[in-house]
Tab-separated table of C-alpha atoms and ligand atoms in Angstrom:
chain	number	residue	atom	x	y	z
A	1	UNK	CA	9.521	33.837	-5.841
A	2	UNK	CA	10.872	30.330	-5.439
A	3	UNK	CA	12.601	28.789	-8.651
A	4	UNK	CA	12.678	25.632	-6.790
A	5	UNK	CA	10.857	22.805	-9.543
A	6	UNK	CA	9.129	19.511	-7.721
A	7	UNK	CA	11.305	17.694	-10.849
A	8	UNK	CA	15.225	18.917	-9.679
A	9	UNK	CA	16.673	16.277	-8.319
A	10	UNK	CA	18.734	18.133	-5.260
A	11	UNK	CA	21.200	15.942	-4.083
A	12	UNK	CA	22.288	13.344	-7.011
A	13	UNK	CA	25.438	12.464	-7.425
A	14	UNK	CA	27.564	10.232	-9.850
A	15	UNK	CA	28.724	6.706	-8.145
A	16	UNK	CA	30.493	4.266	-10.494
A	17	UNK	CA	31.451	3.653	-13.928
A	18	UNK	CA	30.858	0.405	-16.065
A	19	UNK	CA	33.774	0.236	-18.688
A	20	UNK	CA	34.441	-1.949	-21.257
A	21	UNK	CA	37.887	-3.025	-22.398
A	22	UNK	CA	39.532	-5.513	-24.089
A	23	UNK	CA	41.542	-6.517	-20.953
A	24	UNK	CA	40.172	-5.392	-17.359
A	25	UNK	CA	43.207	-6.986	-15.591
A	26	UNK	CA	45.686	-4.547	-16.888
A	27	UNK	CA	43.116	-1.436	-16.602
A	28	UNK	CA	43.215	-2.368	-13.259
A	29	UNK	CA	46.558	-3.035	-12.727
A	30	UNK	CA	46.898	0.840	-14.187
A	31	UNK	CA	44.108	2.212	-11.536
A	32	UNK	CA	45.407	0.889	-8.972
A	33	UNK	CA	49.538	2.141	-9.741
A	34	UNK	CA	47.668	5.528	-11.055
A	35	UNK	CA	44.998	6.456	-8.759
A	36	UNK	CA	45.227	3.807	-5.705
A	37	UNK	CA	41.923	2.251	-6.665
A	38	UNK	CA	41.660	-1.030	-4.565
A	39	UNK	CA	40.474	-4.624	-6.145
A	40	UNK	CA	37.220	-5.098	-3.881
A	41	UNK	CA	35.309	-8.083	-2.990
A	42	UNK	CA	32.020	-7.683	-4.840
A	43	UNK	CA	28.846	-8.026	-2.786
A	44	UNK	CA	27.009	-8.029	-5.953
A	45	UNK	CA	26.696	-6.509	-9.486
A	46	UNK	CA	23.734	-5.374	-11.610
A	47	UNK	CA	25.409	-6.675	-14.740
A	48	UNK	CA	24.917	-9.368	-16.295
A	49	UNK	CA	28.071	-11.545	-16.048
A	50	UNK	CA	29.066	-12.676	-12.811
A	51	UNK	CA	31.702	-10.043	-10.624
A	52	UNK	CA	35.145	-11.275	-9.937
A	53	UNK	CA	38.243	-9.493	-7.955
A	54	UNK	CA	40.662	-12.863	-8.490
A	55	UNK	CA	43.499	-11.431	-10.369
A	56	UNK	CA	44.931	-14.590	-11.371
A	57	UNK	CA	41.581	-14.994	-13.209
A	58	UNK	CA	41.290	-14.640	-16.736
A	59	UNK	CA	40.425	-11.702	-19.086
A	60	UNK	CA	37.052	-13.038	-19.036
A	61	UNK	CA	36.094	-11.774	-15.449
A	62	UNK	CA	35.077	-8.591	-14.686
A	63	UNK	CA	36.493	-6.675	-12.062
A	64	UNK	CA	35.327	-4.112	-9.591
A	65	UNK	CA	37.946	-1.364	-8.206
A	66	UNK	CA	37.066	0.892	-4.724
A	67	UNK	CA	38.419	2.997	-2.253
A	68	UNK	CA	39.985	0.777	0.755
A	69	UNK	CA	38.300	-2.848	0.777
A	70	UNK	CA	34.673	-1.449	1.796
A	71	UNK	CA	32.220	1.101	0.624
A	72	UNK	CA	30.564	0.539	-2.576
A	73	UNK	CA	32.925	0.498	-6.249
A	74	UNK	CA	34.187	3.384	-8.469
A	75	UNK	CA	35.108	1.434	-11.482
A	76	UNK	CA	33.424	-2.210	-12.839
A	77	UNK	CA	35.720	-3.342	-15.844
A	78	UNK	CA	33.998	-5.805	-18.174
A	79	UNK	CA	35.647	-7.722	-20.938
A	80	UNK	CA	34.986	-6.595	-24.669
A	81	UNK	CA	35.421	-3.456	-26.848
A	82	UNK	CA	36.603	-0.575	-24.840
A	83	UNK	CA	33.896	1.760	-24.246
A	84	UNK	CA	30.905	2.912	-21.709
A	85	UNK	CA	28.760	-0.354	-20.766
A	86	UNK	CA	26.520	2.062	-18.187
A	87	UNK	CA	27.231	4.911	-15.466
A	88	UNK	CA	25.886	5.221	-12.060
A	89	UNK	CA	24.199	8.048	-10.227
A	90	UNK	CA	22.997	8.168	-6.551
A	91	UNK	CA	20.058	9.521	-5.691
A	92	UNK	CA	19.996	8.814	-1.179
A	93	UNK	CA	16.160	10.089	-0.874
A	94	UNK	CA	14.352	6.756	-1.772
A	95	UNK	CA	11.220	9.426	-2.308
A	96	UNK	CA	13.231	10.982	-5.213
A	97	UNK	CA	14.064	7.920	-6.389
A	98	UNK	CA	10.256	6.811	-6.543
A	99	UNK	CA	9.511	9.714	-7.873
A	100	UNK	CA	12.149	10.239	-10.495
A	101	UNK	CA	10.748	6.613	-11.885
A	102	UNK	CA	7.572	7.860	-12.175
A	103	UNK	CA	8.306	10.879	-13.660
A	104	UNK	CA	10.336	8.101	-16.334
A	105	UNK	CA	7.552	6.017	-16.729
A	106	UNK	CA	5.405	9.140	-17.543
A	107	UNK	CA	7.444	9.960	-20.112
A	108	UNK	CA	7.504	6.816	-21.554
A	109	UNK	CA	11.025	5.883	-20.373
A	110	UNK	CA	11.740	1.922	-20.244
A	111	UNK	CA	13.095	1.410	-16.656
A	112	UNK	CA	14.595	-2.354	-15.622
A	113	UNK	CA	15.178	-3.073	-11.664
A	114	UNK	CA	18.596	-3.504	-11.173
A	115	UNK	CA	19.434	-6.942	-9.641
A	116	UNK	CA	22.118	-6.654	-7.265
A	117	UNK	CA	22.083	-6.759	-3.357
A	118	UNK	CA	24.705	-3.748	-3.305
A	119	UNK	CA	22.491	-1.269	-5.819
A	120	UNK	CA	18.793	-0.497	-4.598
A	121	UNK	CA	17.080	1.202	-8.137
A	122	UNK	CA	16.661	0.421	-11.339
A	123	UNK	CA	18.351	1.201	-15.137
A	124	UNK	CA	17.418	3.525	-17.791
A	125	UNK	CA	18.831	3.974	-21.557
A	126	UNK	CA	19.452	8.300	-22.147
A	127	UNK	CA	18.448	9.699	-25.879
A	128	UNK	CA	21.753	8.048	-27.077
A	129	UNK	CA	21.338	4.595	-25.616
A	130	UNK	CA	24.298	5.049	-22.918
A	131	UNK	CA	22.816	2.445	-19.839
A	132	UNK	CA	21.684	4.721	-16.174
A	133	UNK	CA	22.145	3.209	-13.127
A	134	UNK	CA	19.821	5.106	-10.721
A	135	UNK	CA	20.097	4.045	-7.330
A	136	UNK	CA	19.563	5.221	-3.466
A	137	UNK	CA	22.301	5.937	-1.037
A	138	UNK	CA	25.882	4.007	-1.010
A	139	UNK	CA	28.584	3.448	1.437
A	140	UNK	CA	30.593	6.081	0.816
A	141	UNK	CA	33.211	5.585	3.717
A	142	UNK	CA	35.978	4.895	1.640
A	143	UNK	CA	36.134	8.242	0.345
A	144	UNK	CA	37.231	9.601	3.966
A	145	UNK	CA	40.490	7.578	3.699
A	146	UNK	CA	41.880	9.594	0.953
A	147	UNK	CA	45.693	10.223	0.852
A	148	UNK	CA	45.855	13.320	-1.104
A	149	UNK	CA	49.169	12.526	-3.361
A	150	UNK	CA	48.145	9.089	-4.209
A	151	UNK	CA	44.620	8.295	-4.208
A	152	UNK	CA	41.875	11.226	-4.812
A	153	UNK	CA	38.809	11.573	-2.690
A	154	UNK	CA	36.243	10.674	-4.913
A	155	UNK	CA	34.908	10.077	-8.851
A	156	UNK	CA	33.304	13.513	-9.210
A	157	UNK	CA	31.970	14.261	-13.296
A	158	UNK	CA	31.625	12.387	-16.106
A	159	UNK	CA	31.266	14.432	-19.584
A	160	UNK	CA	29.248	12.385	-22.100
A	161	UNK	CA	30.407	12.760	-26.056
A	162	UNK	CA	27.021	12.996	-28.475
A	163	UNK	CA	26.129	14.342	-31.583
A	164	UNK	CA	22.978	15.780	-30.164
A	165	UNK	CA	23.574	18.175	-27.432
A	166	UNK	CA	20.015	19.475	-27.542
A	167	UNK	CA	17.994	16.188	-27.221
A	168	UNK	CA	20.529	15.296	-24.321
A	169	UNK	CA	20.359	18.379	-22.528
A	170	UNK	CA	16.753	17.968	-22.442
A	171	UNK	CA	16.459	14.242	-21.509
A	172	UNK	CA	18.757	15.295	-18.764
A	173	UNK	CA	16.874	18.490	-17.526
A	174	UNK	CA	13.073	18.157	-18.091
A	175	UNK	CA	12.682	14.400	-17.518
A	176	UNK	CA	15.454	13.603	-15.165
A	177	UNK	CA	16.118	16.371	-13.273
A	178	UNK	CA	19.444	17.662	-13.477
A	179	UNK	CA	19.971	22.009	-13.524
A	180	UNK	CA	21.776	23.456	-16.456
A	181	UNK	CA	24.622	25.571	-15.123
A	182	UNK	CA	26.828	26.598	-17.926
A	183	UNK	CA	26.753	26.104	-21.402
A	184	UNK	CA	29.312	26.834	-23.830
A	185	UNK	CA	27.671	27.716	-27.283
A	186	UNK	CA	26.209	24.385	-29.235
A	187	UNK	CA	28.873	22.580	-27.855
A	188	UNK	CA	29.399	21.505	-24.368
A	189	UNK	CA	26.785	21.876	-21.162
A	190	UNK	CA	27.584	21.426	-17.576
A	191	UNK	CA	24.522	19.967	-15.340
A	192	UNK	CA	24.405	19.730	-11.764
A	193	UNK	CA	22.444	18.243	-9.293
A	194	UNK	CA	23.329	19.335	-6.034
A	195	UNK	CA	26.076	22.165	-4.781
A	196	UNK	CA	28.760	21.245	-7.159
A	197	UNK	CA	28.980	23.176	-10.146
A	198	UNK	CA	28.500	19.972	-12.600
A	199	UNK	CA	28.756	15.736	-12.118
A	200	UNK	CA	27.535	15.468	-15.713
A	201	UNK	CA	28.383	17.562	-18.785
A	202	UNK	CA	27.932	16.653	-22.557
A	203	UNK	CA	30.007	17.591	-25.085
A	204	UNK	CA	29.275	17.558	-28.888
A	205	UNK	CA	31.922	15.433	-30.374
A	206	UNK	CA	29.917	14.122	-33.189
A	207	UNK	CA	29.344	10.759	-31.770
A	208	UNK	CA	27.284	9.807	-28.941
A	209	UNK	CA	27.337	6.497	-26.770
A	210	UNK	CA	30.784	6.693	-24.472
A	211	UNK	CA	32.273	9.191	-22.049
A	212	UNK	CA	34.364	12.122	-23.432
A	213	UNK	CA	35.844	11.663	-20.496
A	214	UNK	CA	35.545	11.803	-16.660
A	215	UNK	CA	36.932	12.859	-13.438
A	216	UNK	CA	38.413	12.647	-9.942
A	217	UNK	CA	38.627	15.231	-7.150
A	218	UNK	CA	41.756	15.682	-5.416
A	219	UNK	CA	42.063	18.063	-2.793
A	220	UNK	CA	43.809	21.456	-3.431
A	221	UNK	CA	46.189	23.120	-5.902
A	222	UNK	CA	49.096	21.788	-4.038
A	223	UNK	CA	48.017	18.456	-4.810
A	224	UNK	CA	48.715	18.691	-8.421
A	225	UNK	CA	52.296	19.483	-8.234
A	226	UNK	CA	52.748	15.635	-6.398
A	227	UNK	CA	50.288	14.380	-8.830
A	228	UNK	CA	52.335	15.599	-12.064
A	229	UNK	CA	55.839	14.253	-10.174
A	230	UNK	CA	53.674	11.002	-9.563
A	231	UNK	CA	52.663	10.569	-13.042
A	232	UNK	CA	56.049	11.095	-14.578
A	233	UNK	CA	57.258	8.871	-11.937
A	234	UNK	CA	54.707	6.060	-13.275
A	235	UNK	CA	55.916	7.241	-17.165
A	236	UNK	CA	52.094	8.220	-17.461
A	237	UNK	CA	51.925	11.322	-19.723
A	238	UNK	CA	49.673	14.296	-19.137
A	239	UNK	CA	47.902	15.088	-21.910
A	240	UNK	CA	46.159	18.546	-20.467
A	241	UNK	CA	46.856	21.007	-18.154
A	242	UNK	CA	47.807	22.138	-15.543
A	243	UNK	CA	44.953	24.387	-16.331
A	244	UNK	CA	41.590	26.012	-14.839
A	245	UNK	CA	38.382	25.951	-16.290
A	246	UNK	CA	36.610	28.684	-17.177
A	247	UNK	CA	32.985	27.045	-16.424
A	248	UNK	CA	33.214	25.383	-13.139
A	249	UNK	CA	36.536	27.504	-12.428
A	250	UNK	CA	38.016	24.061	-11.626
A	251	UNK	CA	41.540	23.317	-11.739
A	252	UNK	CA	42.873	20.423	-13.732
A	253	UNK	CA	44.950	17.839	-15.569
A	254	UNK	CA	44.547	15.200	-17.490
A	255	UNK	CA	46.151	11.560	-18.935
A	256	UNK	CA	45.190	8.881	-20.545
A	257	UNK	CA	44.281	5.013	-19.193
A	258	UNK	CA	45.685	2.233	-21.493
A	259	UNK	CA	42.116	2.128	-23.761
A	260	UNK	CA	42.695	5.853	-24.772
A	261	UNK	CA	40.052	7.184	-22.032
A	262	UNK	CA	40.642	10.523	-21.403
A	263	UNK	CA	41.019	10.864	-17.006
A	264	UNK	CA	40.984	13.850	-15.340
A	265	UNK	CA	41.986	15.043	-11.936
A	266	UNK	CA	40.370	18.187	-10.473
A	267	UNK	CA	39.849	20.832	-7.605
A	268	UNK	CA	38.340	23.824	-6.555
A	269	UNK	CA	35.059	23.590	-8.445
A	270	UNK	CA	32.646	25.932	-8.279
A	271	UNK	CA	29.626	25.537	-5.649
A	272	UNK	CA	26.126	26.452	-5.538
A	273	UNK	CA	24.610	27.107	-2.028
A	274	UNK	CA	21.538	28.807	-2.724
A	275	UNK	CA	18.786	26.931	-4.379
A	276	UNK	CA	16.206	29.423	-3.653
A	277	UNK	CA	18.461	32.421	-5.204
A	278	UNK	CA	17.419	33.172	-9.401
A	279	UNK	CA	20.117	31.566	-11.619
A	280	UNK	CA	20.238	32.066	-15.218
A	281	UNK	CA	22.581	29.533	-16.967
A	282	UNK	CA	25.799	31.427	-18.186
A	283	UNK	CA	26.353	31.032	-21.976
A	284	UNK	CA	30.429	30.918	-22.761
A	285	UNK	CA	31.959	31.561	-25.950
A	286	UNK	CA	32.914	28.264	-27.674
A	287	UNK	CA	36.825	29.380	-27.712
A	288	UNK	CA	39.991	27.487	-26.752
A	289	UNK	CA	40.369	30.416	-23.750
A	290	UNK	CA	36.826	29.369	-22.223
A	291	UNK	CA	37.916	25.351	-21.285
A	292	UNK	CA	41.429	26.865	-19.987
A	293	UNK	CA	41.674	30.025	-18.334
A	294	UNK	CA	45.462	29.946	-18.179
A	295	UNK	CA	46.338	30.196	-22.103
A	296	UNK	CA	43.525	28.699	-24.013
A	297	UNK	CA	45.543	25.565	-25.029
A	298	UNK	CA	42.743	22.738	-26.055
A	299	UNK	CA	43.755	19.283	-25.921
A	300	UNK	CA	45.118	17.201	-28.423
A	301	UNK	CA	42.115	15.376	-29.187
A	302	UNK	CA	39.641	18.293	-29.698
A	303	UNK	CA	39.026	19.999	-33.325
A	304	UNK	CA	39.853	23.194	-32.930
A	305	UNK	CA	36.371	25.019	-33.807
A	306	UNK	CA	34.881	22.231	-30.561
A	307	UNK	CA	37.150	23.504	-27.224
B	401	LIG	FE1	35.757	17.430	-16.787
């Protein structure tokens, strides 16, 4: 019997970030030394304020950042307290999309059409008010220019912090569609929506309403070993890792942009191929070993009971 459910959404995926900071021309001074995130003319923005890429303009502009000059953005930096101001996710079959809002408004979910010429969709606010941008299909071409020791292939996860896993986990599953793959304990949940093994996960810090913290892919395990020269070539500490996950099985490491956010760079994650095969969620002990294979260190800014 097929476990296949008309509300999955089978090929989402996450496309940008909306981040607030106290100075967006600095964060993206650091993404573009860090990562080799490009300052892109911007076709358009759902936000409010008006986009800007002028970097002789002042704090007060926001700023998008992409791979190579075209293809749609990764990052949109908008000026005020550092934090999340909203997070995209593509969803290319417009019939999803349609249906995904109905399913919404169904549920009694407020949605608001987004007004930009770049992002066809409309916004949502989750159980703890963080800001969806749902939206059809993207130029993605910029990802295929990828130079594997100084610019990763793509924004892959973000892990949302809450202190309500439950309520999020089911906002996420039975209204918008995501698949629970792993869970670890009442603590952290991995959701995917699509072959890879997770683009969202929430994590129970105690507070909801901002990114734990999120993530780019970079090609293979030999890629780290340039990325961790890199970084101590550009003074940036890592603050996790080398490591491998135990749920997703993806390799890792992670540092810090100048507002504290927590950025991770990852390979090798675990793939689904067969929707129609049965798949029980695993459940993983909540333990230091479980979020690093390779000698259960947790990271600095994790209590120890909450790996
Ligand atoms: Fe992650």
């Amino acid at each position: 019997m097929s476990i296949v459910q008309d509300h999955w959404l089978q090929t989402a995926a996450v496309s940008h970030l909306g981040l607030g900071t106290p100075n967006p021309r600095a964060l993206a001074a650091f993404y573009e030394r860090t990562v080799g995130l490009q300052l892109r003319e911007a076709v358009g923005t759902p936000s409010t304020v008006a986009s800007g890429v002028d970097h002789e303009a002042g704090d007060s502009a926001p700023i998008q950042l992409g791979w190579g000059a075209t293809g749609h953005h990764v990052l949109e930096l908008l000026p005020g307290e550092a934090g999340l101001d909203h997070f995209g996710v593509e969803i290319p079959d417009q019939a999803d999309l349609l249906r995904l809002r109905e399913r919404l408004q169904a549920h009694g979910v407020g949605t608001t059409e987004l007004n930009s010429p770049e992002l066809s969709g409309f916004s949502i606010d989750d159980p703890d008010g963080n800001c969806i941008h749902l939206h059809g299909r993207i130029d993605r071409t910029g990802e295929h220019t990828a130079d594997p020791g100084r610019r990763p292939i793509r924004y892959q996860h973000a892990t949302l912090a809450t202190a309500n896993l439950t309520k999020m986990i089911s906002f996420y599953v039975d209204i918008l569609g995501f698949r629970l793959t792993d869970r670890m304990g009442d603590v952290f949940a991995w959701l995917r929506a699509g072959r890879d093994h997770h683009i969202i996960a929430i994590v129970d810090t105690g507070a909801g309403g901002d990114i734990d913290h999120y993530s780019y892919d970079v090609s293979c395990w030999e890629d780290f070993k340039t990325w961790c020269d890199r970084l101590a070539e550009l003074k940036v500490p890592i603050s996790w890792g080398p490591g491998r996950h135990g749920p997703g099985n993806n390799l890792f490491i992670m540092f810090d942009d100048p507002d504290g956010r927590h950025v991770e760079l990852s390979a090798e994650m675990e793939r689904f191929w067969d929707d129609l095969s049965a798949y029980e969620p695993r459940v993983w002990t909540p333990d230091a070993v479980t979020v690093n294979l390779w000698g259960g260190q947790i990271p600095s800014w994790r209590k120890p009971t909450r790996a």
